[in-house]
Short mmCIF file of C-alpha atoms in Angstrom, two decimals:
data_model
loop_
_atom_site.label_atom_id
_atom_site.label_comp_id
_atom_site.label_asym_id
_atom_site.label_seq_id
_atom_site.Cartn_x
_atom_site.Cartn_y
_atom_site.Cartn_z
CA MET A 1 25.71 63.66 24.76
CA LYS A 2 25.88 64.58 21.07
CA TYR A 3 29.69 65.00 21.25
CA SER A 4 30.27 61.79 23.22
CA LYS A 5 28.33 59.83 20.57
CA THR A 6 30.44 61.41 17.79
CA VAL A 7 33.68 60.65 19.66
CA LEU A 8 32.55 57.07 20.24
CA LEU A 9 31.77 56.66 16.53
CA LEU A 10 35.16 58.15 15.58
CA ILE A 11 37.02 55.80 17.96
CA LEU A 12 35.08 52.82 16.64
CA SER A 13 35.75 53.82 13.02
CA PHE A 14 39.46 54.28 13.67
CA TRP A 15 39.59 50.96 15.46
CA ILE A 16 38.03 49.17 12.48
CA LEU A 17 40.10 51.03 9.88
CA ALA A 18 43.34 50.33 11.75
CA SER A 19 42.71 46.61 11.98
CA GLU A 20 44.61 44.07 9.91
CA LYS A 21 43.16 42.25 6.98
CA LEU A 22 41.44 39.04 7.88
CA LEU A 23 42.12 35.84 6.02
CA ALA A 24 39.21 33.58 6.80
CA CYS A 25 35.92 32.56 5.27
CA SER A 26 32.27 33.33 5.76
CA SER A 27 31.38 29.95 7.23
CA CYS A 28 34.43 29.74 9.54
CA GLY A 29 33.24 29.57 13.12
CA SER A 30 29.57 29.55 12.18
CA GLY A 31 29.08 26.03 13.44
CA ALA A 32 27.26 25.25 10.19
CA ALA A 33 30.24 23.93 8.22
CA ASP A 34 33.63 22.29 8.77
CA PRO A 35 35.17 23.63 11.99
CA VAL A 36 38.83 23.77 10.95
CA VAL A 37 40.04 25.85 8.04
CA LEU A 38 43.63 26.31 6.88
CA ASN A 39 44.89 29.78 6.04
CA PRO A 40 47.08 30.00 2.89
CA LEU A 41 50.45 29.39 4.54
CA GLU A 42 49.29 26.70 6.96
CA ARG A 43 49.96 23.02 6.20
CA GLN A 44 48.29 21.19 9.08
CA LYS A 45 45.99 22.13 11.90
CA LEU A 46 44.54 20.31 14.87
CA TYR A 47 41.20 21.30 16.37
CA LEU A 48 39.70 20.32 19.69
CA GLY A 49 36.32 21.81 20.57
CA LEU A 50 34.05 21.35 23.56
CA SER A 51 30.47 22.46 23.14
CA VAL A 52 27.50 22.61 25.47
CA GLN A 53 24.00 22.78 24.02
CA SER A 54 20.94 23.46 26.13
CA GLY A 55 17.57 25.19 26.23
CA PHE A 56 15.98 22.74 23.79
CA ARG A 57 12.45 23.29 22.54
CA ASP A 58 10.87 22.16 19.27
CA PHE A 59 9.03 24.07 16.57
CA ASP A 60 6.37 21.80 15.10
CA HIS A 61 5.16 21.76 11.51
CA ARG A 62 2.87 24.70 12.23
CA GLY A 63 5.75 26.71 13.67
CA GLU A 64 4.43 26.45 17.23
CA LEU A 65 6.86 25.95 20.07
CA ARG A 66 6.55 22.68 21.98
CA PRO A 67 8.41 21.04 24.84
CA ASP A 68 11.38 18.98 23.78
CA TYR A 69 11.41 15.34 24.85
CA GLY A 70 15.06 14.71 24.07
CA PRO A 71 18.15 15.42 26.18
CA GLU A 72 18.08 18.57 28.32
CA GLN A 73 21.75 19.11 27.71
CA GLN A 74 24.15 17.84 25.07
CA ARG A 75 27.92 18.07 25.32
CA ARG A 76 30.20 17.38 22.39
CA LEU A 77 33.94 16.90 22.24
CA GLU A 78 34.88 17.45 18.60
CA VAL A 79 38.28 16.52 17.19
CA ALA A 80 39.33 17.60 13.71
CA PHE A 81 42.52 17.53 11.70
CA ALA A 82 43.17 19.50 8.53
CA GLN A 83 45.89 18.68 5.99
CA ARG A 84 46.92 20.76 3.00
CA VAL A 85 47.29 18.69 -0.16
CA SER A 86 48.14 21.49 -2.58
CA PRO A 87 48.58 25.29 -2.42
CA THR A 88 44.88 25.72 -3.09
CA LEU A 89 43.34 22.58 -1.61
CA PHE A 90 43.08 21.09 1.86
CA VAL A 91 41.08 18.28 3.46
CA SER A 92 39.95 17.72 7.03
CA LEU A 93 38.54 14.87 9.08
CA ASP A 94 36.14 15.54 11.91
CA GLY A 95 34.60 13.33 14.60
CA GLY A 96 34.12 13.17 18.31
CA LEU A 97 32.35 12.07 21.44
CA GLY A 98 28.94 13.07 22.73
CA GLU A 99 27.20 13.16 26.06
CA ASN A 100 23.41 13.44 26.43
CA ARG A 101 21.86 14.34 29.76
CA ARG A 102 18.35 14.49 31.10
CA GLY A 103 17.93 14.84 34.83
CA SER A 104 20.30 12.39 36.45
CA ARG A 105 20.46 10.11 33.41
CA VAL A 106 23.57 10.37 31.19
CA LYS A 107 24.60 8.52 28.03
CA HIS A 108 27.83 8.72 26.03
CA GLY A 109 28.57 7.79 22.45
CA LEU A 110 30.56 8.54 19.33
CA THR A 111 29.30 11.22 16.96
CA ASP A 112 29.15 10.99 13.16
CA THR A 113 32.39 11.37 11.19
CA THR A 114 32.79 13.96 8.43
CA ILE A 115 35.42 14.34 5.73
CA ASN A 116 35.69 17.84 4.27
CA SER A 117 37.58 19.56 1.49
CA ARG A 118 38.01 23.20 0.51
CA TRP A 119 39.47 24.43 -2.74
CA ASN A 120 40.51 28.05 -3.14
CA ALA A 121 39.15 28.95 -6.56
CA TRP A 122 40.18 32.57 -6.12
CA THR A 123 42.57 33.97 -3.54
CA GLN A 124 42.33 37.50 -2.27
CA ASP A 125 44.77 40.12 -3.46
CA VAL A 126 45.54 43.34 -1.56
CA THR A 127 45.80 45.22 -4.85
CA LYS A 128 42.26 44.18 -5.81
CA PRO A 129 40.22 44.41 -2.62
CA TRP A 130 36.93 44.30 -4.51
CA LEU A 131 37.65 40.72 -5.58
CA PRO A 132 36.67 38.20 -2.93
CA GLN A 133 38.20 34.94 -1.84
CA VAL A 134 36.14 32.16 -3.42
CA GLN A 135 36.26 28.67 -1.98
CA MET A 136 34.46 25.57 -3.17
CA VAL A 137 33.39 23.24 -0.38
CA LEU A 138 32.76 19.50 -0.62
CA SER A 139 31.99 17.39 2.46
CA HIS A 140 30.56 14.02 3.30
CA ARG A 141 29.15 13.00 6.66
CA PHE A 142 29.14 9.27 7.36
CA LYS A 143 26.48 7.61 9.45
CA THR A 144 28.77 6.17 12.09
CA THR A 145 26.66 6.18 15.22
CA ARG A 146 23.20 5.62 16.62
CA SER A 147 20.53 8.18 15.78
CA VAL A 148 16.93 8.94 16.64
CA GLN A 149 16.03 6.30 14.02
CA ASP A 150 17.39 3.40 16.03
CA ALA A 151 17.43 4.88 19.54
CA ARG A 152 16.39 2.59 22.37
CA GLU A 153 16.70 4.87 25.36
CA GLU A 154 13.90 7.09 26.61
CA ASN A 155 14.35 10.73 25.60
CA TYR A 156 16.67 9.59 22.82
CA LEU A 157 19.61 9.72 25.19
CA ASP A 158 21.50 7.21 23.04
CA SER A 159 21.10 9.24 19.84
CA PHE A 160 24.30 10.98 18.70
CA GLY A 161 24.10 11.12 14.92
CA ALA A 162 21.94 12.10 11.98
CA GLY A 163 20.99 8.56 10.99
CA TYR A 164 22.05 8.80 7.34
CA ASP A 165 24.99 9.69 5.12
CA GLU A 166 24.91 13.15 3.60
CA THR A 167 27.03 14.92 0.99
CA PHE A 168 27.44 18.70 1.06
CA ALA A 169 28.69 20.95 -1.72
CA GLY A 170 28.76 24.69 -2.05
CA THR A 171 30.68 27.89 -2.23
CA ASP A 172 32.06 30.33 0.29
CA ILE A 173 32.68 33.94 -0.73
CA TRP A 174 34.61 36.28 1.56
CA PHE A 175 35.46 39.95 1.08
CA GLY A 176 38.31 40.06 3.56
CA MET A 177 40.24 43.07 2.27
CA TRP A 178 37.81 45.70 3.44
CA PRO A 179 38.05 47.23 6.90
CA LEU A 180 34.65 45.78 7.63
CA MET A 181 34.69 42.31 6.13
CA PHE A 182 31.72 40.33 4.93
CA GLY A 183 30.80 37.26 3.00
CA GLY A 184 28.32 34.53 2.34
CA SER A 185 28.19 30.79 1.90
CA LEU A 186 25.69 28.66 0.12
CA LEU A 187 25.81 24.95 0.89
CA PHE A 188 23.56 22.32 -0.65
CA SER A 189 23.26 18.75 0.51
CA LYS A 190 21.98 15.42 -0.67
CA ALA A 191 21.02 12.92 2.01
CA TRP A 192 21.50 9.27 1.11
CA GLU A 193 18.83 6.68 1.66
CA SER A 194 19.08 4.84 4.94
CA SER A 195 17.41 1.66 6.09
CA THR A 196 15.47 2.19 9.33
CA LYS A 197 13.06 0.06 11.37
CA SER A 198 10.21 2.12 9.87
CA GLY A 199 11.33 1.75 6.25
CA ARG A 200 13.75 3.26 3.75
CA LEU A 201 14.31 6.82 4.87
CA GLU A 202 15.58 9.65 2.70
CA ALA A 203 15.82 13.07 4.32
CA GLY A 204 15.12 15.92 1.95
CA PRO A 205 17.87 17.93 0.26
CA SER A 206 19.05 20.90 2.26
CA ARG A 207 20.14 24.43 1.47
CA LYS A 208 22.15 26.33 4.01
CA ALA A 209 22.88 30.02 3.46
CA ILE A 210 25.27 31.84 5.78
CA ALA A 211 25.71 35.62 5.85
CA THR A 212 28.70 36.85 7.85
CA LEU A 213 30.15 40.16 8.98
CA GLY A 214 33.54 40.42 10.67
CA PHE A 215 36.24 42.75 11.89
CA MET A 216 39.26 42.80 14.19
CA PRO A 217 38.55 44.87 17.28
CA PHE A 218 42.03 44.09 18.64
CA GLU A 219 45.24 43.05 16.97
CA GLU A 220 45.30 39.25 16.53
CA TRP A 221 41.69 38.84 17.59
CA LYS A 222 38.77 38.59 15.24
CA LEU A 223 35.08 38.89 15.84
CA ILE A 224 32.64 37.51 13.31
CA GLY A 225 28.94 37.04 13.46
CA GLY A 226 26.06 36.37 11.19
CA ALA A 227 22.94 34.51 10.34
CA ILE A 228 22.31 30.99 9.05
CA PHE A 229 19.24 30.29 6.93
CA ASP A 230 18.59 26.57 6.96
CA ARG A 231 16.07 24.85 4.68
CA ARG A 232 15.43 21.15 4.12
CA GLY A 233 12.98 19.45 1.80
CA ALA A 234 10.41 16.88 2.84
CA ILE A 235 11.35 13.42 4.09
CA ARG A 236 10.67 10.39 1.93
CA LEU A 237 9.86 7.08 3.56
CA ASP A 238 9.66 4.01 1.30
CA ASP A 239 9.53 6.39 -1.69
CA HIS A 240 6.51 8.26 -0.33
CA GLU A 241 6.92 11.90 0.60
CA LEU A 242 5.79 12.69 4.13
CA PRO A 243 3.54 15.76 4.06
CA GLU A 244 4.59 18.79 6.11
CA SER A 245 7.96 17.23 6.93
CA ASP A 246 10.11 19.94 5.36
CA LYS A 247 12.19 22.02 7.75
CA ARG A 248 13.06 25.67 8.11
CA SER A 249 15.05 27.59 10.70
CA GLN A 250 17.08 30.75 11.07
CA ASP A 251 20.02 30.83 13.44
CA LEU A 252 22.48 33.44 14.69
CA PHE A 253 26.13 32.99 15.57
CA LEU A 254 28.93 35.03 17.10
CA THR A 255 32.56 33.90 17.17
CA TRP A 256 35.55 35.38 18.94
CA GLU A 257 38.86 33.92 17.78
CA SER A 258 42.50 34.60 18.44
CA LEU A 259 44.94 34.86 15.51
CA LEU A 260 48.19 34.63 17.43
CA LYS A 261 51.26 33.73 15.42
CA GLY A 262 53.56 30.90 16.44
CA THR A 263 51.37 29.67 19.26
CA ASP A 264 48.07 27.99 19.98
CA ASN A 265 44.83 29.77 19.22
CA PHE A 266 41.40 29.72 20.79
CA ARG A 267 37.90 30.22 19.52
CA PHE A 268 34.72 30.87 21.44
CA SER A 269 31.41 30.56 19.60
CA PHE A 270 27.84 31.14 20.52
CA VAL A 271 25.05 29.81 18.32
CA LYS A 272 21.38 30.42 18.85
CA LYS A 273 19.30 28.02 16.77
CA GLY A 274 15.77 29.08 15.97
CA ALA A 275 16.74 32.66 16.73
CA PHE A 276 14.45 34.71 14.50
CA GLY A 277 11.75 34.47 11.87
CA SER A 278 9.34 31.60 11.42
CA HIS A 279 10.45 28.02 11.88
CA LYS A 280 9.16 24.62 10.89
CA ASN A 281 10.09 21.21 12.31
CA ALA A 282 13.12 22.86 13.86
CA VAL A 283 14.91 23.04 17.17
CA LEU A 284 15.28 26.04 19.44
CA MET A 285 18.46 25.88 21.50
CA ARG A 286 21.70 27.67 22.33
CA ALA A 287 25.21 26.28 21.99
CA TYR A 288 28.50 27.48 23.44
CA THR A 289 31.75 26.12 22.00
CA LEU A 290 35.28 26.64 23.26
CA ALA A 291 37.90 25.38 20.85
CA TRP A 292 41.66 25.02 20.82
CA LEU A 293 43.52 25.16 17.49
CA ARG A 294 47.15 24.29 16.90
CA THR A 295 48.86 24.91 13.57
CA LEU A 296 51.46 22.17 13.06
CA MET B 1 38.06 54.46 3.66
CA LEU B 2 34.57 55.55 4.71
CA LYS B 3 33.44 54.73 1.20
CA ALA B 4 34.99 51.29 1.57
CA ASN B 5 33.07 50.79 4.81
CA ARG B 6 29.82 51.80 3.13
CA ILE B 7 30.47 49.32 0.34
CA SER B 8 31.16 46.60 2.91
CA VAL B 9 27.92 47.25 4.80
CA LEU B 10 25.90 47.51 1.58
CA GLY B 11 27.37 44.27 0.30
CA PHE B 12 26.61 42.50 3.57
CA LEU B 13 23.01 43.70 3.51
CA ILE B 14 22.60 42.48 -0.09
CA LEU B 15 23.97 39.06 0.89
CA LEU B 16 21.69 38.95 3.92
CA GLY B 17 18.68 39.71 1.74
CA ALA B 18 19.71 37.15 -0.86
CA CYS B 19 20.16 34.45 1.76
CA GLY B 20 16.85 35.11 3.48
CA GLY B 21 14.58 34.89 0.47
CA GLY B 22 13.21 32.02 -1.50
CA GLY B 23 12.71 28.45 -0.42
CA SER B 24 9.91 26.02 -0.84
CA ASP B 25 8.38 26.54 2.54
CA SER B 26 4.90 25.36 2.89
CA ASN B 27 3.62 26.39 6.27
CA ASN B 28 2.26 29.67 5.03
CA GLN B 29 -0.97 27.76 5.00
CA PRO B 30 -0.46 25.38 7.90
CA GLY B 31 -2.49 22.25 7.74
CA ASP B 32 -2.56 18.78 9.12
CA PRO B 33 -0.28 16.31 7.38
CA ALA B 34 -2.46 13.90 5.48
CA PRO B 35 -1.72 10.22 5.92
CA ALA B 36 0.61 8.83 3.32
CA LEU B 37 2.42 5.59 2.61
CA GLY B 38 -0.14 2.87 2.00
CA GLY B 39 -3.34 4.39 3.30
CA VAL B 40 -5.50 5.42 0.38
CA LEU B 41 -9.10 6.48 0.40
CA ALA B 42 -11.00 4.19 -1.89
CA SER B 43 -14.55 4.86 -2.94
CA GLY B 44 -16.92 2.98 -0.66
CA VAL B 45 -14.56 3.05 2.31
CA PRO B 46 -16.60 4.16 5.33
CA PRO B 47 -15.81 7.58 6.80
CA GLY B 48 -13.00 7.43 9.33
CA PHE B 49 -11.50 4.28 7.79
CA VAL B 50 -8.38 4.04 5.64
CA ALA B 51 -7.98 1.35 2.99
CA ALA B 52 -4.86 -0.81 3.05
CA ASP B 53 -2.41 -0.57 0.18
CA SER B 54 -3.45 -4.07 -0.97
CA GLN B 55 -7.18 -3.32 -0.50
CA ALA B 56 -7.27 -6.35 1.84
CA PHE B 57 -9.06 -4.33 4.50
CA ALA B 58 -9.97 -0.87 5.70
CA VAL B 59 -8.99 0.17 9.20
CA ALA B 60 -9.89 2.81 11.78
CA VAL B 61 -7.96 3.56 14.96
CA THR B 62 -9.63 5.21 17.95
CA TRP B 63 -8.08 6.04 21.29
CA GLU B 64 -9.66 5.23 24.61
CA LYS B 65 -8.53 8.66 25.79
CA ALA B 66 -6.23 11.30 24.31
CA PRO B 67 -2.77 9.67 24.24
CA VAL B 68 0.08 11.21 26.17
CA ALA B 69 3.83 11.12 25.56
CA LEU B 70 6.28 9.11 27.66
CA SER B 71 3.57 6.88 29.10
CA LEU B 72 2.54 3.27 28.60
CA ASN B 73 -1.05 4.06 29.64
CA ASN B 74 -2.24 4.58 26.07
CA ARG B 75 -4.80 2.22 24.58
CA ALA B 76 -5.92 2.11 20.95
CA ILE B 77 -8.88 0.27 19.47
CA VAL B 78 -8.29 -1.00 15.92
CA ARG B 79 -11.37 -1.82 13.89
CA PHE B 80 -11.24 -3.60 10.51
CA LEU B 81 -13.84 -3.66 7.74
CA SER B 82 -13.65 -4.66 4.13
CA VAL B 83 -12.96 -1.80 1.74
CA ASP B 84 -16.69 -2.00 0.91
CA GLY B 85 -17.60 -1.42 4.53
CA LEU B 86 -18.55 -4.99 5.43
CA ASP B 87 -17.59 -6.75 8.66
CA ILE B 88 -14.52 -8.96 8.25
CA GLU B 89 -12.16 -10.97 10.39
CA ALA B 90 -8.62 -9.68 10.46
CA THR B 91 -5.45 -10.41 12.39
CA LEU B 92 -3.47 -7.41 13.56
CA THR B 93 0.22 -8.13 12.99
CA ARG B 94 1.91 -4.77 13.49
CA PHE B 95 1.05 -1.42 15.06
CA SER B 96 3.94 0.97 14.55
CA LEU B 97 4.04 4.64 15.51
CA TYR B 98 5.81 7.15 13.30
CA HIS B 99 6.38 10.87 13.82
CA ALA B 100 5.71 11.82 10.22
CA THR B 101 6.73 15.47 10.35
CA MET B 102 10.01 14.78 12.17
CA GLY B 103 10.77 11.53 10.34
CA HIS B 104 11.35 8.93 13.04
CA GLY B 105 9.56 6.20 14.94
CA SER B 106 8.91 5.68 18.62
CA ILE B 107 10.59 3.31 21.07
CA ARG B 108 9.41 0.48 23.37
CA GLU B 109 7.26 -1.03 20.63
CA SER B 110 8.05 -4.52 21.90
CA GLU B 111 6.03 -3.72 25.04
CA MET B 112 2.78 -3.27 23.13
CA ARG B 113 0.12 -5.93 23.68
CA PHE B 114 -2.48 -6.93 21.05
CA THR B 115 -5.81 -8.38 22.26
CA GLN B 116 -8.62 -9.46 19.99
CA LEU B 117 -11.89 -8.11 21.41
CA GLU B 118 -14.14 -9.55 18.71
CA PRO B 119 -13.69 -10.59 15.08
CA GLY B 120 -12.21 -7.58 13.30
CA VAL B 121 -11.71 -5.53 16.47
CA TRP B 122 -8.44 -5.37 18.41
CA ALA B 123 -7.15 -3.50 21.43
CA VAL B 124 -3.55 -2.33 21.54
CA ASP B 125 -2.25 -1.58 25.04
CA SER B 126 0.96 0.03 26.29
CA VAL B 127 1.38 2.27 23.25
CA TYR B 128 4.37 4.51 23.93
CA PHE B 129 4.93 7.89 22.27
CA SER B 130 8.56 8.91 22.60
CA MET B 131 7.72 12.59 22.20
CA GLY B 132 4.75 14.91 21.89
CA GLY B 133 3.42 16.42 18.73
CA ALA B 134 0.74 18.49 17.11
CA LYS B 135 -2.49 16.90 15.91
CA SER B 136 -1.73 14.50 13.02
CA SER B 137 2.03 14.78 13.36
CA TRP B 138 2.09 11.21 14.69
CA VAL B 139 0.72 8.47 12.47
CA VAL B 140 0.40 4.75 12.99
CA ASP B 141 1.23 2.07 10.42
CA VAL B 142 -1.22 -0.78 10.82
CA GLU B 143 -0.37 -4.13 9.27
CA ALA B 144 -2.87 -6.98 9.25
CA GLN B 145 -4.00 -10.09 7.44
CA SER B 146 -7.51 -10.81 6.31
CA ALA B 147 -8.71 -13.79 4.26
CA GLY B 148 -5.13 -14.76 3.52
CA ARG B 149 -4.15 -11.32 2.23
CA SER B 150 -1.89 -8.97 4.06
CA GLY B 151 -1.90 -5.21 3.85
CA LYS B 152 -0.63 -2.02 5.39
CA ALA B 153 -2.35 1.29 6.04
CA ARG B 154 -1.14 4.54 7.51
CA VAL B 155 -3.63 6.13 9.88
CA SER B 156 -3.30 9.66 11.20
CA ILE B 157 -3.57 10.20 14.95
CA ASP B 158 -5.97 13.09 15.26
CA HIS B 159 -4.96 14.06 18.77
CA GLU B 160 -2.39 16.49 20.02
CA ILE B 161 0.12 14.44 22.00
CA LEU B 162 1.27 16.18 25.16
#
């Protein structure tokens, strides 16, 4: 038993040490940031992702779990396109279609549209593996569809968006030259005031921290996973702060992605929202995403 | 190489720790959200009543029975007094639910029916909660007119909505 454990550890260590270096980022595939990222030599990339979200329950402001009254299942078809504009900068556009289900009732609608940009402030160098890749992220999500604010259908079946514009900015640090790669992202957001039937709504600012670990168990396949720490400040309605309306959740993600050269690639992600720790005004659910990526 | 691995793991753990800490979380001492937006407690306002932002009236909302989500069988009684606690006549103009901790309203508000029971007392029928919530997570914005003055008050719903 003792020997088999040692052999297993040796095989695993060799496997990790023999793997290729991974050019990626800490938020890639986490589901918490832009879904399509260009590697240094790529000029354009198309992304098509189909996700299924289910198992919804709500954490209230006391952190207690409650039944969810929204859709039992959400499906999302996400389309994104990334374009390089300079050797160190690329932009992407992201949108899609949604389907909300509860029992036999189904509703479809467009999802919000997001424009993203990533600037490589520091690129990794094999001769200096202790220096990470540093990317600056700037995104803006447009309110382009109906949300829980103006929903008319029972169980919010016609709600597909956030209900307000939001701008995200942050940094993504990735140590991708080590056999066992790791990194972290810190994204801050400012939600813009939105006019709702209840008044002028301003969601609180958010802070999203992502910690990621990754390696390549097989040639041209990468496995990354990590944790997302999501915080959002209190909501303001007509310039009054709503007490106990701040949000907190901790999520886990695991992504398996192919890195095949000269052909299409695939990515499978699993995200568990509300996975560990204490939560507040948050959602518990699981999401599975299968995505197809084509470098043009 | 093993050293490199150790550095990787150590670095990851440091990042994990850095990401997990901090924040301005406030449910270490969980409490009921106090009513906000409009409703202010003025001196002289009777217990259980909330003064309107304009001081045109004070209002209390009671429920015939504990309200339930996804049902139109919810009935509220809205009682108006002056901010000094005197009987007044008032016209209820709006009764709007809001999930204050989640930040959104309810639906089917057009199906609500207002009935004046006596001067200063109204019944609101067919009140629809689009989801459940802990005690005080739902609030109701009451708008009314009294003696030619209009006002708005936010009243907490002190029931758990199931």
